[in-house]
PDB file of C-alpha atoms in Angstrom:
ATOM      1  CA  MET L   1     138.446 279.070  32.654  1.00 74.00           C
ATOM      2  CA  SER L   2     134.807 279.591  34.138  1.00 88.00           C
ATOM      3  CA  ALA L   3     134.297 279.350  37.865  1.00 96.00           C
ATOM      4  CA  LEU L   4     131.118 277.317  37.179  1.00 98.00           C
ATOM      5  CA  SER L   5     129.707 275.055  34.297  1.00 98.00           C
ATOM      6  CA  VAL L   6     126.095 274.474  34.359  1.00 99.00           C
ATOM      7  CA  LEU L   7     125.283 270.968  32.837  1.00 99.00           C
ATOM      8  CA  ILE L   8     121.656 270.566  31.393  1.00 98.00           C
ATOM      9  CA  PRO L   9     120.697 267.102  29.782  1.00 98.00           C
ATOM     10  CA  ALA L  10     117.750 267.450  27.754  1.00 98.00           C
ATOM     11  CA  ARG L  11     115.510 265.231  25.797  1.00 96.00           C
ATOM     12  CA  ASN L  12     112.050 266.415  24.566  1.00 95.00           C
ATOM     13  CA  GLU L  13     112.401 269.266  27.011  1.00 97.00           C
ATOM     14  CA  GLU L  14     109.685 271.917  26.338  1.00 96.00           C
ATOM     15  CA  TRP L  15     111.526 274.417  28.728  1.00 98.00           C
ATOM     16  CA  LEU L  16     115.002 273.990  27.715  1.00 98.00           C
ATOM     17  CA  ALA L  17     115.212 277.578  26.274  1.00 98.00           C
ATOM     18  CA  ARG L  18     113.814 279.121  29.377  1.00 98.00           C
ATOM     19  CA  THR L  19     115.847 277.287  31.841  1.00 98.00           C
ATOM     20  CA  VAL L  20     119.133 278.414  29.955  1.00 98.00           C
ATOM     21  CA  ALA L  21     117.913 281.813  29.707  1.00 98.00           C
ATOM     22  CA  ASP L  22     117.301 281.826  33.362  1.00 98.00           C
ATOM     23  CA  VAL L  23     120.746 280.457  34.242  1.00 98.00           C
ATOM     24  CA  LEU L  24     122.230 283.176  32.037  1.00 98.00           C
ATOM     25  CA  VAL L  25     120.553 286.124  33.415  1.00 98.00           C
ATOM     26  CA  HIS L  26     120.821 285.072  37.102  1.00 98.00           C
ATOM     27  CA  SER L  27     124.622 284.313  36.977  1.00 98.00           C
ATOM     28  CA  GLU L  28     126.979 286.900  38.335  1.00 98.00           C
ATOM     29  CA  LEU L  29     130.137 285.063  37.433  1.00 98.00           C
ATOM     30  CA  ASP L  30     131.490 284.021  34.067  1.00 97.00           C
ATOM     31  CA  THR L  31     129.427 280.743  34.226  1.00 98.00           C
ATOM     32  CA  GLU L  32     129.216 278.833  31.076  1.00 98.00           C
ATOM     33  CA  VAL L  33     126.048 276.714  30.393  1.00 98.00           C
ATOM     34  CA  ILE L  34     126.502 273.346  28.406  1.00 98.00           C
ATOM     35  CA  ALA L  35     123.081 272.062  27.112  1.00 98.00           C
ATOM     36  CA  VAL L  36     122.867 268.381  25.662  1.00 98.00           C
ATOM     37  CA  ILE L  37     119.911 267.678  23.307  1.00 98.00           C
ATOM     38  CA  ASP L  38     119.745 264.147  23.707  1.00 97.00           C
ATOM     39  CA  GLY L  39     118.367 262.757  20.502  1.00 94.00           C
ATOM     40  CA  GLU L  40     115.025 264.649  20.313  1.00 88.00           C
ATOM     41  CA  HIS L  41     113.820 268.261  21.214  1.00 93.00           C
ATOM     42  CA  LYS L  42     110.366 270.026  21.431  1.00 89.00           C
ATOM     43  CA  GLY L  43     109.776 273.835  22.231  1.00 87.00           C
ATOM     44  CA  ASP L  44     111.908 276.706  21.532  1.00 92.00           C
ATOM     45  CA  ARG L  45     115.515 276.291  20.995  1.00 94.00           C
ATOM     46  CA  PRO L  46     118.026 278.307  23.223  1.00 97.00           C
ATOM     47  CA  GLU L  47     119.027 281.697  21.837  1.00 96.00           C
ATOM     48  CA  PRO L  48     122.760 281.736  20.900  1.00 97.00           C
ATOM     49  CA  HIS L  49     124.881 283.226  23.701  1.00 98.00           C
ATOM     50  CA  PRO L  50     128.790 283.727  24.073  1.00 98.00           C
ATOM     51  CA  ARG L  51     128.431 281.565  27.328  1.00 98.00           C
ATOM     52  CA  LEU L  52     126.330 278.683  25.905  1.00 98.00           C
ATOM     53  CA  ARG L  53     127.524 275.526  24.371  1.00 98.00           C
ATOM     54  CA  LEU L  54     124.746 273.347  22.701  1.00 98.00           C
ATOM     55  CA  ILE L  55     125.763 269.739  21.845  1.00 98.00           C
ATOM     56  CA  GLU L  56     123.066 267.926  19.662  1.00 97.00           C
ATOM     57  CA  LEU L  57     123.037 264.303  19.599  1.00 97.00           C
ATOM     58  CA  THR L  58     121.346 262.265  16.775  1.00 96.00           C
ATOM     59  CA  ASP L  59     120.612 259.250  18.915  1.00 96.00           C
ATOM     60  CA  SER L  60     119.724 259.365  22.387  1.00 96.00           C
ATOM     61  CA  ILE L  61     122.203 258.214  25.127  1.00 97.00           C
ATOM     62  CA  GLY L  62     120.424 258.959  28.323  1.00 96.00           C
ATOM     63  CA  GLN L  63     120.342 261.498  31.059  1.00 97.00           C
ATOM     64  CA  ARG L  64     123.346 259.936  32.996  1.00 98.00           C
ATOM     65  CA  ALA L  65     125.606 259.828  29.879  1.00 98.00           C
ATOM     66  CA  ALA L  66     124.586 263.240  28.519  1.00 98.00           C
ATOM     67  CA  THR L  67     125.528 264.811  31.858  1.00 98.00           C
ATOM     68  CA  ASN L  68     128.763 262.998  31.874  1.00 98.00           C
ATOM     69  CA  LEU L  69     129.449 264.370  28.338  1.00 98.00           C
ATOM     70  CA  ALA L  70     128.764 267.661  29.359  1.00 98.00           C
ATOM     71  CA  ALA L  71     131.092 267.447  32.184  1.00 98.00           C
ATOM     72  CA  GLN L  72     133.834 266.214  30.104  1.00 98.00           C
ATOM     73  CA  GLU L  73     133.413 269.092  27.827  1.00 98.00           C
ATOM     74  CA  ALA L  74     133.070 271.816  30.827  1.00 98.00           C
ATOM     75  CA  ARG L  75     135.653 274.276  31.565  1.00 97.00           C
ATOM     76  CA  GLY L  76     134.427 275.436  34.910  1.00 98.00           C
ATOM     77  CA  ARG L  77     136.224 274.548  38.031  1.00 98.00           C
ATOM     78  CA  TYR L  78     132.881 273.469  39.382  1.00 98.00           C
ATOM     79  CA  VAL L  79     130.074 271.676  37.713  1.00 98.00           C
ATOM     80  CA  MET L  80     126.255 272.142  38.458  1.00 99.00           C
ATOM     81  CA  LYS L  81     123.845 269.364  37.003  1.00 98.00           C
ATOM     82  CA  LEU L  82     120.391 271.008  36.354  1.00 98.00           C
ATOM     83  CA  ASP L  83     117.355 269.474  35.149  1.00 98.00           C
ATOM     84  CA  ALA L  84     116.110 271.378  31.602  1.00 98.00           C
ATOM     85  CA  HIS L  85     112.846 272.616  33.762  1.00 98.00           C
ATOM     86  CA  CYS L  86     114.214 274.693  36.373  1.00 98.00           C
ATOM     87  CA  ALA L  87     114.932 278.573  37.699  1.00 98.00           C
ATOM     88  CA  LEU L  88     117.522 279.857  39.889  1.00 98.00           C
ATOM     89  CA  ASP L  89     118.405 282.458  42.519  1.00 98.00           C
ATOM     90  CA  GLN L  90     119.860 285.677  41.521  1.00 98.00           C
ATOM     91  CA  GLY L  91     123.816 285.029  42.091  1.00 98.00           C
ATOM     92  CA  PHE L  92     123.336 281.436  42.591  1.00 98.00           C
ATOM     93  CA  ASP L  93     126.720 280.761  40.995  1.00 98.00           C
ATOM     94  CA  ARG L  94     128.697 283.263  43.272  1.00 98.00           C
ATOM     95  CA  LYS L  95     126.840 281.912  46.394  1.00 98.00           C
ATOM     96  CA  CYS L  96     127.522 278.314  45.362  1.00 98.00           C
ATOM     97  CA  VAL L  97     131.366 278.821  44.356  1.00 98.00           C
ATOM     98  CA  GLU L  98     132.066 281.002  47.401  1.00 97.00           C
ATOM     99  CA  ALA L  99     130.701 278.159  49.641  1.00 97.00           C
ATOM    100  CA  LEU L 100     132.688 275.434  48.092  1.00 98.00           C
ATOM    101  CA  GLU L 101     136.008 277.357  48.056  1.00 97.00           C
ATOM    102  CA  GLY L 102     138.376 275.403  50.163  1.00 97.00           C
ATOM    103  CA  HIS L 103     135.906 272.364  50.479  1.00 97.00           C
ATOM    104  CA  PRO L 104     137.165 270.083  47.340  1.00 97.00           C
ATOM    105  CA  ASP L 105     135.132 267.195  48.647  1.00 98.00           C
ATOM    106  CA  TRP L 106     131.814 268.879  49.314  1.00 98.00           C
ATOM    107  CA  THR L 107     128.748 268.101  47.075  1.00 98.00           C
ATOM    108  CA  LEU L 108     126.421 271.219  47.528  1.00 98.00           C
ATOM    109  CA  VAL L 109     122.623 271.448  46.900  1.00 98.00           C
ATOM    110  CA  PRO L 110     120.704 274.633  47.014  1.00 98.00           C
ATOM    111  CA  VAL L 111     117.230 274.785  48.721  1.00 97.00           C
ATOM    112  CA  GLN L 112     114.615 273.189  46.469  1.00 97.00           C
ATOM    113  CA  ARG L 113     111.413 275.085  45.632  1.00 98.00           C
ATOM    114  CA  ASN L 114     108.471 274.361  43.210  1.00 98.00           C
ATOM    115  CA  LEU L 115     108.611 276.298  39.875  1.00 98.00           C
ATOM    116  CA  HIS L 116     105.348 277.561  38.841  1.00 98.00           C
ATOM    117  CA  VAL L 117     105.709 277.884  34.950  1.00 98.00           C
ATOM    118  CA  PHE L 118     102.258 278.860  33.888  1.00 98.00           C
ATOM    119  CA  ASP L 119      98.556 279.350  34.319  1.00 97.00           C
ATOM    120  CA  TRP L 120      95.892 278.258  32.095  1.00 96.00           C
ATOM    121  CA  VAL L 121      93.529 281.328  31.519  1.00 96.00           C
ATOM    122  CA  CYS L 122      89.762 281.162  30.352  1.00 96.00           C
ATOM    123  CA  VAL L 123      89.544 283.250  27.361  1.00 93.00           C
ATOM    124  CA  ALA L 124      85.751 283.906  28.160  1.00 95.00           C
ATOM    125  CA  CYS L 125      85.923 285.106  31.932  1.00 96.00           C
ATOM    126  CA  GLY L 126      89.671 285.311  32.677  1.00 96.00           C
ATOM    127  CA  HIS L 127      89.882 282.695  35.299  1.00 97.00           C
ATOM    128  CA  HIS L 128      93.386 281.302  36.125  1.00 97.00           C
ATOM    129  CA  THR L 129      94.005 277.750  36.647  1.00 96.00           C
ATOM    130  CA  TYR L 130      97.333 276.598  37.987  1.00 96.00           C
ATOM    131  CA  MET L 131      99.549 274.617  35.347  1.00 96.00           C
ATOM    132  CA  GLY L 132      98.747 271.044  34.397  1.00 93.00           C
ATOM    133  CA  PRO L 133      97.527 269.198  31.423  1.00 91.00           C
ATOM    134  CA  THR L 134      95.263 271.130  28.919  1.00 88.00           C
ATOM    135  CA  LEU L 135      91.935 271.831  30.381  1.00 88.00           C
ATOM    136  CA  ALA L 136      88.742 270.615  28.534  1.00 87.00           C
ATOM    137  CA  GLN L 137      86.748 273.616  29.917  1.00 91.00           C
ATOM    138  CA  CYS L 138      86.974 276.446  32.541  1.00 94.00           C
ATOM    139  CA  GLU L 139      86.556 275.166  36.019  1.00 91.00           C
ATOM    140  CA  LYS L 140      84.877 278.279  36.723  1.00 95.00           C
ATOM    141  CA  CYS L 141      82.407 279.169  33.995  1.00 95.00           C
ATOM    142  CA  GLY L 142      82.432 275.933  32.145  1.00 94.00           C
ATOM    143  CA  PHE L 143      83.500 277.565  28.770  1.00 93.00           C
ATOM    144  CA  THR L 144      84.773 274.609  26.688  1.00 91.00           C
ATOM    145  CA  GLU L 145      87.007 276.355  23.871  1.00 85.00           C
ATOM    146  CA  PRO L 146      90.751 276.024  24.338  1.00 85.00           C
ATOM    147  CA  GLN L 147      92.325 277.962  27.169  1.00 91.00           C
ATOM    148  CA  ARG L 148      95.192 280.416  26.789  1.00 93.00           C
ATOM    149  CA  ARG L 149      98.488 279.705  28.576  1.00 94.00           C
ATOM    150  CA  GLU L 150     100.169 282.505  30.566  1.00 97.00           C
ATOM    151  CA  MET L 151     103.806 282.195  31.601  1.00 97.00           C
ATOM    152  CA  VAL L 152     104.715 282.835  35.234  1.00 98.00           C
ATOM    153  CA  TRP L 153     108.000 281.244  35.547  1.00 98.00           C
ATOM    154  CA  GLN L 154     108.431 281.945  39.386  1.00 98.00           C
ATOM    155  CA  PRO L 155     108.994 279.836  42.334  1.00 97.00           C
ATOM    156  CA  ARG L 156     105.620 278.884  43.723  1.00 96.00           C
ATOM    157  CA  GLY L 157     105.039 280.706  47.186  1.00 91.00           C
ATOM    158  CA  GLY L 158     105.415 278.614  50.323  1.00 89.00           C
ATOM    159  CA  THR L 159     107.211 275.827  48.667  1.00 91.00           C
ATOM    160  CA  ARG L 160     110.842 275.196  50.273  1.00 94.00           C
ATOM    161  CA  THR L 161     112.659 271.907  50.936  1.00 94.00           C
ATOM    162  CA  ASP L 162     116.009 272.026  52.824  1.00 94.00           C
ATOM    163  CA  PHE L 163     116.615 268.281  53.731  1.00 95.00           C
ATOM    164  CA  TRP L 164     116.439 265.176  51.933  1.00 96.00           C
ATOM    165  CA  ARG L 165     117.092 261.318  52.920  1.00 95.00           C
ATOM    166  CA  PHE L 166     116.705 257.869  51.339  1.00 93.00           C
ATOM    167  CA  ASP L 167     114.891 254.994  53.057  1.00 92.00           C
ATOM    168  CA  HIS L 168     116.267 251.318  53.782  1.00 91.00           C
ATOM    169  CA  GLU L 169     115.493 250.357  50.076  1.00 89.00           C
ATOM    170  CA  MET L 170     117.402 253.271  48.670  1.00 88.00           C
ATOM    171  CA  HIS L 171     114.416 255.222  47.651  1.00 87.00           C
ATOM    172  CA  PHE L 172     114.638 258.826  47.686  1.00 88.00           C
ATOM    173  CA  GLN L 173     112.444 260.631  50.480  1.00 89.00           C
ATOM    174  CA  TYR L 174     111.924 263.939  51.693  1.00 88.00           C
ATOM    175  CA  ARG L 175     113.005 264.669  55.236  1.00 85.00           C
ATOM    176  CA  GLY L 176     110.227 266.993  56.269  1.00 75.00           C
ATOM    177  CA  ALA L 177     110.768 266.460  59.900  1.00 72.00           C
ATOM    178  CA  TRP L 178     113.899 268.440  59.790  1.00 75.00           C
ATOM    179  CA  GLN L 179     112.148 271.498  57.929  1.00 71.00           C
ATOM    180  CA  GLY L 180     112.896 274.644  60.063  1.00 66.00           C
ATOM    181  CA  ARG L 181     115.202 272.571  62.336  1.00 66.00           C
ATOM    182  CA  ARG L 182     118.279 274.513  63.667  1.00 62.00           C
ATOM    183  CA  LEU L 183     121.099 272.207  63.512  1.00 62.00           C
ATOM    184  CA  GLU L 184     123.957 272.412  66.171  1.00 57.00           C
ATOM    185  CA  ASP L 185     126.683 271.829  63.505  1.00 58.00           C
ATOM    186  CA  ALA L 186     125.269 274.151  60.906  1.00 60.00           C
ATOM    187  CA  ASP L 187     127.785 276.758  59.647  1.00 67.00           C
ATOM    188  CA  GLY L 188     125.849 279.806  58.860  1.00 80.00           C
ATOM    189  CA  ASN L 189     123.873 278.670  55.732  1.00 92.00           C
ATOM    190  CA  ILE L 190     125.436 275.457  55.305  1.00 95.00           C
ATOM    191  CA  ALA L 191     124.052 272.142  56.840  1.00 93.00           C
ATOM    192  CA  ASP L 192     124.408 268.604  56.339  1.00 94.00           C
ATOM    193  CA  THR L 193     121.837 266.596  54.480  1.00 95.00           C
ATOM    194  CA  MET L 194     121.671 262.729  53.843  1.00 96.00           C
ATOM    195  CA  SER L 195     120.467 262.809  50.251  1.00 97.00           C
ATOM    196  CA  LEU L 196     119.151 265.157  47.473  1.00 96.00           C
ATOM    197  CA  LEU L 197     116.586 265.349  44.650  1.00 95.00           C
ATOM    198  CA  GLY L 198     118.990 264.769  41.793  1.00 96.00           C
ATOM    199  CA  ALA L 199     117.670 267.686  39.768  1.00 98.00           C
ATOM    200  CA  CYS L 200     120.421 270.028  40.983  1.00 98.00           C
ATOM    201  CA  PHE L 201     123.776 269.670  42.645  1.00 98.00           C
ATOM    202  CA  VAL L 202     127.212 271.253  42.418  1.00 98.00           C
ATOM    203  CA  MET L 203     130.623 269.966  43.113  1.00 98.00           C
ATOM    204  CA  ASP L 204     134.310 270.222  41.836  1.00 98.00           C
ATOM    205  CA  ARG L 205     134.612 269.103  38.316  1.00 98.00           C
ATOM    206  CA  GLU L 206     137.682 266.825  39.018  1.00 98.00           C
ATOM    207  CA  ARG L 207     136.129 265.209  41.878  1.00 98.00           C
ATOM    208  CA  TYR L 208     132.986 264.520  39.793  1.00 98.00           C
ATOM    209  CA  LEU L 209     135.112 262.738  37.091  1.00 98.00           C
ATOM    210  CA  THR L 210     137.459 261.129  39.814  1.00 98.00           C
ATOM    211  CA  LEU L 211     134.166 259.423  41.252  1.00 97.00           C
ATOM    212  CA  GLY L 212     132.959 258.278  37.931  1.00 97.00           C
ATOM    213  CA  GLY L 213     130.446 260.811  37.284  1.00 97.00           C
ATOM    214  CA  LEU L 214     126.791 259.223  37.091  1.00 97.00           C
ATOM    215  CA  ASP L 215     127.059 255.541  36.663  1.00 96.00           C
ATOM    216  CA  GLU L 216     125.783 254.711  33.291  1.00 96.00           C
ATOM    217  CA  GLN L 217     125.159 251.203  33.901  1.00 93.00           C
ATOM    218  CA  THR L 218     122.518 251.779  36.341  1.00 89.00           C
ATOM    219  CA  GLY L 219     120.092 253.232  33.682  1.00 85.00           C
ATOM    220  CA  SER L 220     119.575 256.179  31.656  1.00 85.00           C
ATOM    221  CA  TRP L 221     117.981 258.297  34.616  1.00 83.00           C
ATOM    222  CA  GLY L 222     116.502 257.947  38.049  1.00 85.00           C
ATOM    223  CA  GLN L 223     117.750 257.670  41.372  1.00 90.00           C
ATOM    224  CA  MET L 224     120.483 260.167  40.600  1.00 94.00           C
ATOM    225  CA  GLY L 225     120.075 261.794  44.107  1.00 95.00           C
ATOM    226  CA  THR L 226     120.671 258.656  45.989  1.00 96.00           C
ATOM    227  CA  GLU L 227     123.685 257.760  43.671  1.00 97.00           C
ATOM    228  CA  ILE L 228     125.258 261.278  44.193  1.00 97.00           C
ATOM    229  CA  ALA L 229     124.699 261.217  47.811  1.00 97.00           C
ATOM    230  CA  CYS L 230     126.134 257.785  48.396  1.00 97.00           C
ATOM    231  CA  LYS L 231     129.430 258.562  46.330  1.00 98.00           C
ATOM    232  CA  THR L 232     129.907 261.606  48.175  1.00 98.00           C
ATOM    233  CA  TRP L 233     129.498 260.314  51.607  1.00 98.00           C
ATOM    234  CA  LEU L 234     131.376 256.867  51.060  1.00 97.00           C
ATOM    235  CA  SER L 235     134.252 258.536  49.349  1.00 98.00           C
ATOM    236  CA  GLY L 236     134.762 260.738  52.569  1.00 98.00           C
ATOM    237  CA  GLY L 237     133.006 263.785  51.358  1.00 98.00           C
ATOM    238  CA  ARG L 238     130.360 265.944  52.799  1.00 98.00           C
ATOM    239  CA  LEU L 239     126.870 266.543  51.309  1.00 97.00           C
ATOM    240  CA  VAL L 240     125.540 269.913  52.464  1.00 97.00           C
ATOM    241  CA  VAL L 241     122.677 272.069  51.617  1.00 96.00           C
ATOM    242  CA  HIS L 242     123.072 275.831  50.951  1.00 96.00           C
ATOM    243  CA  ARG L 243     120.037 277.446  52.627  1.00 94.00           C
ATOM    244  CA  GLY L 244     121.333 280.975  51.360  1.00 95.00           C
ATOM    245  CA  THR L 245     120.350 280.206  47.737  1.00 97.00           C
ATOM    246  CA  TRP L 246     117.787 277.935  45.839  1.00 98.00           C
ATOM    247  CA  PHE L 247     116.569 276.402  42.516  1.00 98.00           C
ATOM    248  CA  ALA L 248     113.084 275.837  41.512  1.00 98.00           C
ATOM    249  CA  HIS L 249     112.057 272.608  39.825  1.00 98.00           C
ATOM    250  CA  MET L 250     108.881 272.147  37.776  1.00 98.00           C
ATOM    251  CA  PHE L 251     106.932 269.032  38.827  1.00 94.00           C
TER     252      PHE L 251
END
């Protein structure tokens, strides 16, 4: 039995293979990865690995249902839902599992960072432009031939979010006013947060299943952070951020 199962739903995800490889290389436990290709795929396919299980669906069932399917197949005591365009801290699994020990009703979120996936590089002058849609021309020299894409795959410097919330209409929001705040009830690296992005969270697998997983009746994707936050708090649990580890998400 693995300590942690990382659940990665993926539909037309160009960076799935890199995300899977990142999870495997930065894990320090016997963490397994369950990736669900939800009907369609683009980009490289994940390399075979003893700790990777790849589920391929002919017809799309949606991100919520794909995550629930992966959770049902998981062998880990804990599950981490992760978007298919993310990178992780070294030892993320060990840090999360250690924090959750003795707290079966917690949902845990690592600190959120922005993932710098690639740069566009001008083949004429070598100028680098931060990732985005294909450039029609170099912003420095004006060269109009196709730019070269150079991989970076690192958290972008200066990006960090520790706290999230939702407003009175249940819309996800960042809680920037709490950045850097020292909370009196914080326990070391652990602090309460009202909500989460939804791209990454960790919880006891049996609790996830008991709470019904992600509600497939609310749509195939979107508002997952608010949903998980409400399910955690309203069932008597606690939603916390682990300020000693992180995930980086591509925006």
